[in-house]
Coordinates of C-alpha atoms in Angstrom, one line a residue:
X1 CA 81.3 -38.5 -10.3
X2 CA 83.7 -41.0 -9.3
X3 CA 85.3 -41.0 -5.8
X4 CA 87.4 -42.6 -3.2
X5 CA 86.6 -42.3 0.3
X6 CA 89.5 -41.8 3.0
X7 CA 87.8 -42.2 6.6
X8 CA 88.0 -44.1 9.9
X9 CA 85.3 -43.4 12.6
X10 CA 81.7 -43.2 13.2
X11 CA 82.0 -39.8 12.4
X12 CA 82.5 -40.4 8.7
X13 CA 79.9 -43.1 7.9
X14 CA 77.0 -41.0 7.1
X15 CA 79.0 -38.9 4.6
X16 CA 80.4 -42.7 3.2
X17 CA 76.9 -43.6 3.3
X18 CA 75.3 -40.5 1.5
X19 CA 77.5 -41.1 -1.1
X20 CA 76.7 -44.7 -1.4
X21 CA 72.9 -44.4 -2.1
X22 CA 73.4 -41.3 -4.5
X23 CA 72.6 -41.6 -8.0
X24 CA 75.4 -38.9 -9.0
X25 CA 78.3 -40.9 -7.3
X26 CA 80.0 -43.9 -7.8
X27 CA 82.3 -44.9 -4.6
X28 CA 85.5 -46.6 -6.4
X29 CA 87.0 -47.6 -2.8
X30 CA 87.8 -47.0 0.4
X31 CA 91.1 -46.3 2.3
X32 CA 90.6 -46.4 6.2
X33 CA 93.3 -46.8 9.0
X34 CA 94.7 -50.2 9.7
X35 CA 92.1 -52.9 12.3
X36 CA 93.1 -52.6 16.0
X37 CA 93.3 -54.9 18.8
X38 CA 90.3 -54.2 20.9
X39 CA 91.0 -54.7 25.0
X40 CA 88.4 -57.4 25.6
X41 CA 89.4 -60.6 23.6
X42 CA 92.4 -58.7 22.3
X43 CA 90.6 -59.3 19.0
X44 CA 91.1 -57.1 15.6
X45 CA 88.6 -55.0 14.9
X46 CA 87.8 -53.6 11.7
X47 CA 87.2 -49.0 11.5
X48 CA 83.7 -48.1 11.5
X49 CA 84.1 -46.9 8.0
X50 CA 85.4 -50.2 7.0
X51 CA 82.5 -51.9 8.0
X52 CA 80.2 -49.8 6.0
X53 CA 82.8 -50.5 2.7
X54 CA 82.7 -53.9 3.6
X55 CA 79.1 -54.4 3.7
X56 CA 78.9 -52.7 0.2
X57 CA 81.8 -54.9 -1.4
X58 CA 83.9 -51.9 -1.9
X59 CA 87.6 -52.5 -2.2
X60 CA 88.9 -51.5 1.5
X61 CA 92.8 -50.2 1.4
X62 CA 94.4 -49.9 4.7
X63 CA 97.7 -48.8 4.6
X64 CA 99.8 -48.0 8.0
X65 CA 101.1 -45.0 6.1
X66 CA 99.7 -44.1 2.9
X67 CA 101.8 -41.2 1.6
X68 CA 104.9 -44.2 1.8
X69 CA 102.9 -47.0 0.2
X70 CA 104.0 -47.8 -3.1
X71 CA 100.7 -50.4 -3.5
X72 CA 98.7 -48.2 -2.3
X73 CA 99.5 -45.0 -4.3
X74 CA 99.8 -47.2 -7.6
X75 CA 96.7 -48.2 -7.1
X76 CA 95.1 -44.5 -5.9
X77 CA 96.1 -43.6 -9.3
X78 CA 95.3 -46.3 -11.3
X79 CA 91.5 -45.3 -10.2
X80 CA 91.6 -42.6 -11.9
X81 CA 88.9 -41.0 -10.1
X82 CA 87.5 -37.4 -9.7
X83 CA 87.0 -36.5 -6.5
X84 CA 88.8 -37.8 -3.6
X85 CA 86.7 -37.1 -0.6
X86 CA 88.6 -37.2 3.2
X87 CA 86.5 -37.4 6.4
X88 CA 88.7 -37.7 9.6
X89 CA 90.6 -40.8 8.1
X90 CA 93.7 -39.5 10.7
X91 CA 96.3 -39.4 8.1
X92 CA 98.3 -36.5 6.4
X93 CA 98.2 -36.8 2.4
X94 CA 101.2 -36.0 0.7
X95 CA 101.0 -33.6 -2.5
X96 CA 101.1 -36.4 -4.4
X97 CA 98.2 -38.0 -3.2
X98 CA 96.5 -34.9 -3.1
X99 CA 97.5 -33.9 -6.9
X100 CA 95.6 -37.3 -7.9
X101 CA 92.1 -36.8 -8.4
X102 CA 91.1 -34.7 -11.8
X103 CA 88.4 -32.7 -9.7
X104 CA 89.6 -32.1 -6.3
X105 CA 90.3 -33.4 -2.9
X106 CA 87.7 -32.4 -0.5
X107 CA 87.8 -32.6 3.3
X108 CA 84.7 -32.3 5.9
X109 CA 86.2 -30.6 8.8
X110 CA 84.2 -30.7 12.2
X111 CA 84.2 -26.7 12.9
X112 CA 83.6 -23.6 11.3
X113 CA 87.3 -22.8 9.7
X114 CA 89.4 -21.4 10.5
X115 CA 88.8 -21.6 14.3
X116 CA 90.0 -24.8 15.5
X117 CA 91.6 -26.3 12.7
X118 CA 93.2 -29.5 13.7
X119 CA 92.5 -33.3 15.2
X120 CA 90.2 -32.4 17.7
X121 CA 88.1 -29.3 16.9
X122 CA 84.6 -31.2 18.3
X123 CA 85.9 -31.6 21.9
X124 CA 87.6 -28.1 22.1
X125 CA 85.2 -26.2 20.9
X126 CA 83.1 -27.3 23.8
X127 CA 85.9 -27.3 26.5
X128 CA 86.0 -23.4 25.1
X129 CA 82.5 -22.7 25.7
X130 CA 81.3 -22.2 22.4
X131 CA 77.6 -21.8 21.4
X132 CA 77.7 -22.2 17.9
X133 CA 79.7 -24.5 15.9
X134 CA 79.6 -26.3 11.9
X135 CA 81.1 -28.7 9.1
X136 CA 83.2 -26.8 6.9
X137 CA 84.0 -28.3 3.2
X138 CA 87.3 -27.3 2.0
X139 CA 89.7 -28.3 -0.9
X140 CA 92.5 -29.8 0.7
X141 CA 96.4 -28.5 0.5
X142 CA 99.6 -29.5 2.5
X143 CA 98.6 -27.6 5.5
X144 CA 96.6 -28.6 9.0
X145 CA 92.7 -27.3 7.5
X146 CA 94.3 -24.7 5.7
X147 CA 92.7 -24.9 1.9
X148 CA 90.2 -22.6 0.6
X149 CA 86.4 -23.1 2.5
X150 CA 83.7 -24.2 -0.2
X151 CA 80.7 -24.7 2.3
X152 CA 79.3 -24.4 5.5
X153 CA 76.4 -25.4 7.9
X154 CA 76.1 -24.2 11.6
X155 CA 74.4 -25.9 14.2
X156 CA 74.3 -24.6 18.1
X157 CA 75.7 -25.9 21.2
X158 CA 73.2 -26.9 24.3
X159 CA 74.5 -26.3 27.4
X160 CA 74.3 -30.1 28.2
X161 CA 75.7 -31.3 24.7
X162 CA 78.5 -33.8 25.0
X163 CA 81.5 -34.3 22.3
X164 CA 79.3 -37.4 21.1
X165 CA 76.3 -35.7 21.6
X166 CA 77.9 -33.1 18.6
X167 CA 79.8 -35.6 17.0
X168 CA 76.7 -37.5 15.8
X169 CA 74.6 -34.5 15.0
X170 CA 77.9 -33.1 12.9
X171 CA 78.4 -36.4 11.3
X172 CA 75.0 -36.2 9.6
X173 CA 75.1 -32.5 8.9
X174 CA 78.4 -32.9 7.1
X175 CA 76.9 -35.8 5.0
X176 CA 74.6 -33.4 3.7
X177 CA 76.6 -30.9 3.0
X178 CA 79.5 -32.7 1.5
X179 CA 76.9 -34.2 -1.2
X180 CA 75.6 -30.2 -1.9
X181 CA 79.1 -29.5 -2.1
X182 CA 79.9 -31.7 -4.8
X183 CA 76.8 -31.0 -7.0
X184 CA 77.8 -27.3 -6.8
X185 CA 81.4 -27.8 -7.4
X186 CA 80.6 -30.1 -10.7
X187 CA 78.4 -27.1 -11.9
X188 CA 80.8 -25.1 -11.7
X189 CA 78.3 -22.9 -8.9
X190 CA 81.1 -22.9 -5.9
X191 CA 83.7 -20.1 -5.9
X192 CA 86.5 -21.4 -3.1
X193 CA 87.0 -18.7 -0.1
X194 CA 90.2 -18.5 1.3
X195 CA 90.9 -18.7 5.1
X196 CA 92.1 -15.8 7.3
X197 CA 94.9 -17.1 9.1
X198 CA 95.1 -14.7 11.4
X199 CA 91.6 -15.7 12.9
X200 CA 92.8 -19.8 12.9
X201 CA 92.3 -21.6 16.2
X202 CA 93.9 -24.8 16.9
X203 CA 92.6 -28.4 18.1
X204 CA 94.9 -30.5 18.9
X205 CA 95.5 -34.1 19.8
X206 CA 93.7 -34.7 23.2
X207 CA 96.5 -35.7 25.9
X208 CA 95.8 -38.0 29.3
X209 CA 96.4 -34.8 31.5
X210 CA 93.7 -32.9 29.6
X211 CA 91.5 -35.5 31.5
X212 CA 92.3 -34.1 35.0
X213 CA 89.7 -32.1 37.2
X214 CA 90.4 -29.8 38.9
X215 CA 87.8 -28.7 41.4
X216 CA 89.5 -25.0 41.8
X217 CA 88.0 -24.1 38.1
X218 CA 84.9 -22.5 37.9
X219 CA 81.9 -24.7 37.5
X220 CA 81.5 -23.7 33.8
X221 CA 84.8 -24.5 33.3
X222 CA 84.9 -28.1 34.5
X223 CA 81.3 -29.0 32.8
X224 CA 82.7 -27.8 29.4
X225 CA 85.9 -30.1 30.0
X226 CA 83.3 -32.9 31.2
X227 CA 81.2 -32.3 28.3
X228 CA 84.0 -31.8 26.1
X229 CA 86.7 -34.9 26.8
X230 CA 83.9 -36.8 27.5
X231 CA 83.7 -40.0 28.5
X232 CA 87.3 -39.3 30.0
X233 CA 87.4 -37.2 32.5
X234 CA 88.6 -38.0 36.0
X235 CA 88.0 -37.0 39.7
X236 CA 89.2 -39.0 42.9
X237 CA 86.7 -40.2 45.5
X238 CA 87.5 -42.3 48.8
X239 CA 90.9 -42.6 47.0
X240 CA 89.4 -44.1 43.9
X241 CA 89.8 -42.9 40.7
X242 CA 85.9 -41.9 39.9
X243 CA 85.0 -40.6 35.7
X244 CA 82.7 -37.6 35.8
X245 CA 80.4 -38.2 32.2
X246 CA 77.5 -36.2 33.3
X247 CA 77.1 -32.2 35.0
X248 CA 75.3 -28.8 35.1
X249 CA 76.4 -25.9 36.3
X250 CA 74.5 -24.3 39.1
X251 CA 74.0 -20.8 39.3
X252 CA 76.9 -19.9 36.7
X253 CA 74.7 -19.9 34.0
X254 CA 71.3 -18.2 33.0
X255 CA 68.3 -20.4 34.0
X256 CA 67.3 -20.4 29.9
X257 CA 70.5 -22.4 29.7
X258 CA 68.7 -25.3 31.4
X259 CA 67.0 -27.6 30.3
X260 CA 63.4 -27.2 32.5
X261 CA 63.4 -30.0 35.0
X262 CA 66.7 -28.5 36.5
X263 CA 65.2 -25.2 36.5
X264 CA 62.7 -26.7 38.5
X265 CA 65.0 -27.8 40.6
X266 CA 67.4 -25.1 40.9
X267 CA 64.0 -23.2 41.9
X268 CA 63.2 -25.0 44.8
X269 CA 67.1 -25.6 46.2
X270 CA 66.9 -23.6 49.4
X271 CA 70.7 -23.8 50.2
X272 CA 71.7 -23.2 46.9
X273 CA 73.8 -20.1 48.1
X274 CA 75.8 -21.7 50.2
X275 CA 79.7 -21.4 49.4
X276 CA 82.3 -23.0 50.9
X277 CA 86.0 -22.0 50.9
X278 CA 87.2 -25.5 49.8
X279 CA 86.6 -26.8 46.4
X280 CA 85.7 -30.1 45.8
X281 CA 83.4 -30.3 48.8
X282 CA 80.0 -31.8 48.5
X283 CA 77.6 -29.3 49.3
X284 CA 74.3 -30.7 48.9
X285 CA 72.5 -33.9 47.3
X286 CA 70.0 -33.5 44.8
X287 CA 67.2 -35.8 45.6
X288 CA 66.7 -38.1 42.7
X289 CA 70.0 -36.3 40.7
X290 CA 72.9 -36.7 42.3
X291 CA 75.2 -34.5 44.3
X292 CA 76.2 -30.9 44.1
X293 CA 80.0 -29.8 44.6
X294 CA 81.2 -26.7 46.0
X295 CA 83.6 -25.5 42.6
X296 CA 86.2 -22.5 42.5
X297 CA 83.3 -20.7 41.1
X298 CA 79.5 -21.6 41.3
X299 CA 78.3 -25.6 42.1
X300 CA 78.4 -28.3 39.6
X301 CA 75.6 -31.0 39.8
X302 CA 77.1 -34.4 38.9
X303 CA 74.6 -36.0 36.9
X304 CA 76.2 -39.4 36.0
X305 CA 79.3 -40.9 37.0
X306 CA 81.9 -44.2 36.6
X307 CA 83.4 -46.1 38.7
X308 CA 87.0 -47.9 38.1
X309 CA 85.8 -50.9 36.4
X310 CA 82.0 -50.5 36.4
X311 CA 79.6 -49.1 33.9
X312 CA 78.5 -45.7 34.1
X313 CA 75.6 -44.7 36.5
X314 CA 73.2 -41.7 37.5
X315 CA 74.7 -39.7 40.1
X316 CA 71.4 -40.6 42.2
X317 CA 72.2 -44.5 41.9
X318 CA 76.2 -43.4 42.9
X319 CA 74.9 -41.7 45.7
X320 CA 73.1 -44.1 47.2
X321 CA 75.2 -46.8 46.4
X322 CA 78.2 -45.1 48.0
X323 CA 75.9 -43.8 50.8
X324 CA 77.8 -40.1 49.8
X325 CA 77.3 -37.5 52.6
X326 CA 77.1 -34.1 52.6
X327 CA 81.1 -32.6 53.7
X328 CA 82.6 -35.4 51.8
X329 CA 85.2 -34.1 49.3
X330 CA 86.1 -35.4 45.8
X331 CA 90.2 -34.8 45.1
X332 CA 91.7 -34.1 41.6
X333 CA 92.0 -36.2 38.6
X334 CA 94.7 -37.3 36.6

């Protein structure tokens, strides 16, 4: 089966790289999103998917907008190939483009279709709470994840998973099931299920303000946006903007829900029932884990931390190094 690969991040180099060491497929080329310019040094730097095609001496197309480039889409369909497989590359393909292959276009979509169809459906689905999610393989159409399912693969959500935390263990279960997919769909052994719009979620872009904490939320509620935006999301402390990468919620949550150290822990905390009308207010330190905050609902333990300019660091080592007392207060992010 012959294919070309549309992806850009992390997230789609083990589906490229399933494909690559496959006897059944034969990867024609690559089309990825233009290098960037990289803060330190200011230096291009090539998609992670590039890297991979590059390393394999596969052609590597990078077009700033491929459904208006005339090289490009000459090219496309000079390959003639089969199957053109899409894996968040972070463009929209025109009909055209998507008319092309003589099999199908195929897209692995991070989430169990058709809840939280769109650019982001990882980090939502944790800022939502969820406790299950999956890789959906659909054929693609004009529409935002709209085409008909062919596959999917579940996985569930930890209560401490993190968006790369998923990410990774999505990338590798969509690798698998993209190359199952394809088998299946050559022999003819997939029938194509369409989606119920009127169950579809959305997942949008991720905006700067989504970062914001805001200590009048519930302690669930700001750990899944920790977890979820994370490494991204902001707090203020001693009038310094401070990243919150790390939490658990305390006492908002079933004990099973914890991994068993901070059962342990939660166990012996005498003053965990302690509530104080004024969110954001550290309540208590956890010896060896860092300090707990008074939320709008429940207390969050902040387990790792960043400071403006600093790498990131247990919330013990942030305690002690800001010699943080009990009463201080953290403020909202932005």
């Amino acid at each position: 089966m012959k294919i070309v690969f549309f992806g850009t991040p992390q997230f789609a180099v083990p589906t490229l790289e399933k494909l690559l060491n496959h006897s059944e497929f034969e990867v024609l080329a690559v089309v990825t999103q233009p290098d960037k310019r990289r803060e330190r040094g200011n230096k291009l730097t090539p998609t992670s998917v590039k890297a991979i095609a590059t390393a394999h001496n596969l052609p590597v197309w990078q077009p700033e907008r491929v459904k208006k480039d005339t090289e490009t889409l000459i090219q496309l369909k000079q390959l003639n190939a089969d199957v053109f497989v899409v894996v968040a590359y972070g463009q929209i393909l025109s009909s055209k483009i998507l008319n092309m292959p003589k099999l199908a276009c195929i897209n692995v979509h991070g989430s169990i279709l058709p809840k939280y169809r769109g650019a982001a459906p990882i980090q939502w689905c944790l800022y939502n709470g969820e406790r299950e999610t999956g890789i959906t393989t659909m054929l693609m159409d004009v529409g935002m994840d709209t085409g008909a399912m062919l596959q999917i693969a579940t996985t569930p959500i930890g209560l401490l998973d993190n968006a790369q935390d998923l990410a990774d263990r999505l990338a590798g279960i969509g690798g698998d099931l993209l190359v199952e997919t394809l088998l299946k769909l050559e022999r003819q052994e997939i029938q194509p299920i369409p989606q119920d719009n009127l169950a579809a979620t959305y997942a949008p872009l991720i905006q700067k303000q989504d970062y914001g904490l805001n200590w009048s939320k519930s302690a669930i509620q700001l750990h899944n946006q920790i977890r979820g935006f994370y490494p991204n999301c902001t707090a203020t402390y001693r009038n310094n903007l401070l990243k919150i990468t790390a939490s658990a919620p305390l006492a908002s949550v079933g004990d099973r829900d914890l991994p068993p150290e901070l059962q342990d822990f939660i166990h012996k905390l005498s003053d965990l029932s302690n509530v104080s009308d004024q969110p954001g207010v550290v309540m208590s330190i956890a010896k060896g884990i860092g300090a707990i905050v008074q939320t709008g609902e429940g207390l969050l333990l902040l387990r790792e931390v960043q400071l403006a300019g600093k790498r990131p660091q247990s919330g013990w080592d942030f305690v002690n190094g800001t010699r943080l007392t009990v009463g201080e207060i953290f403020g909202a992010g932005s």
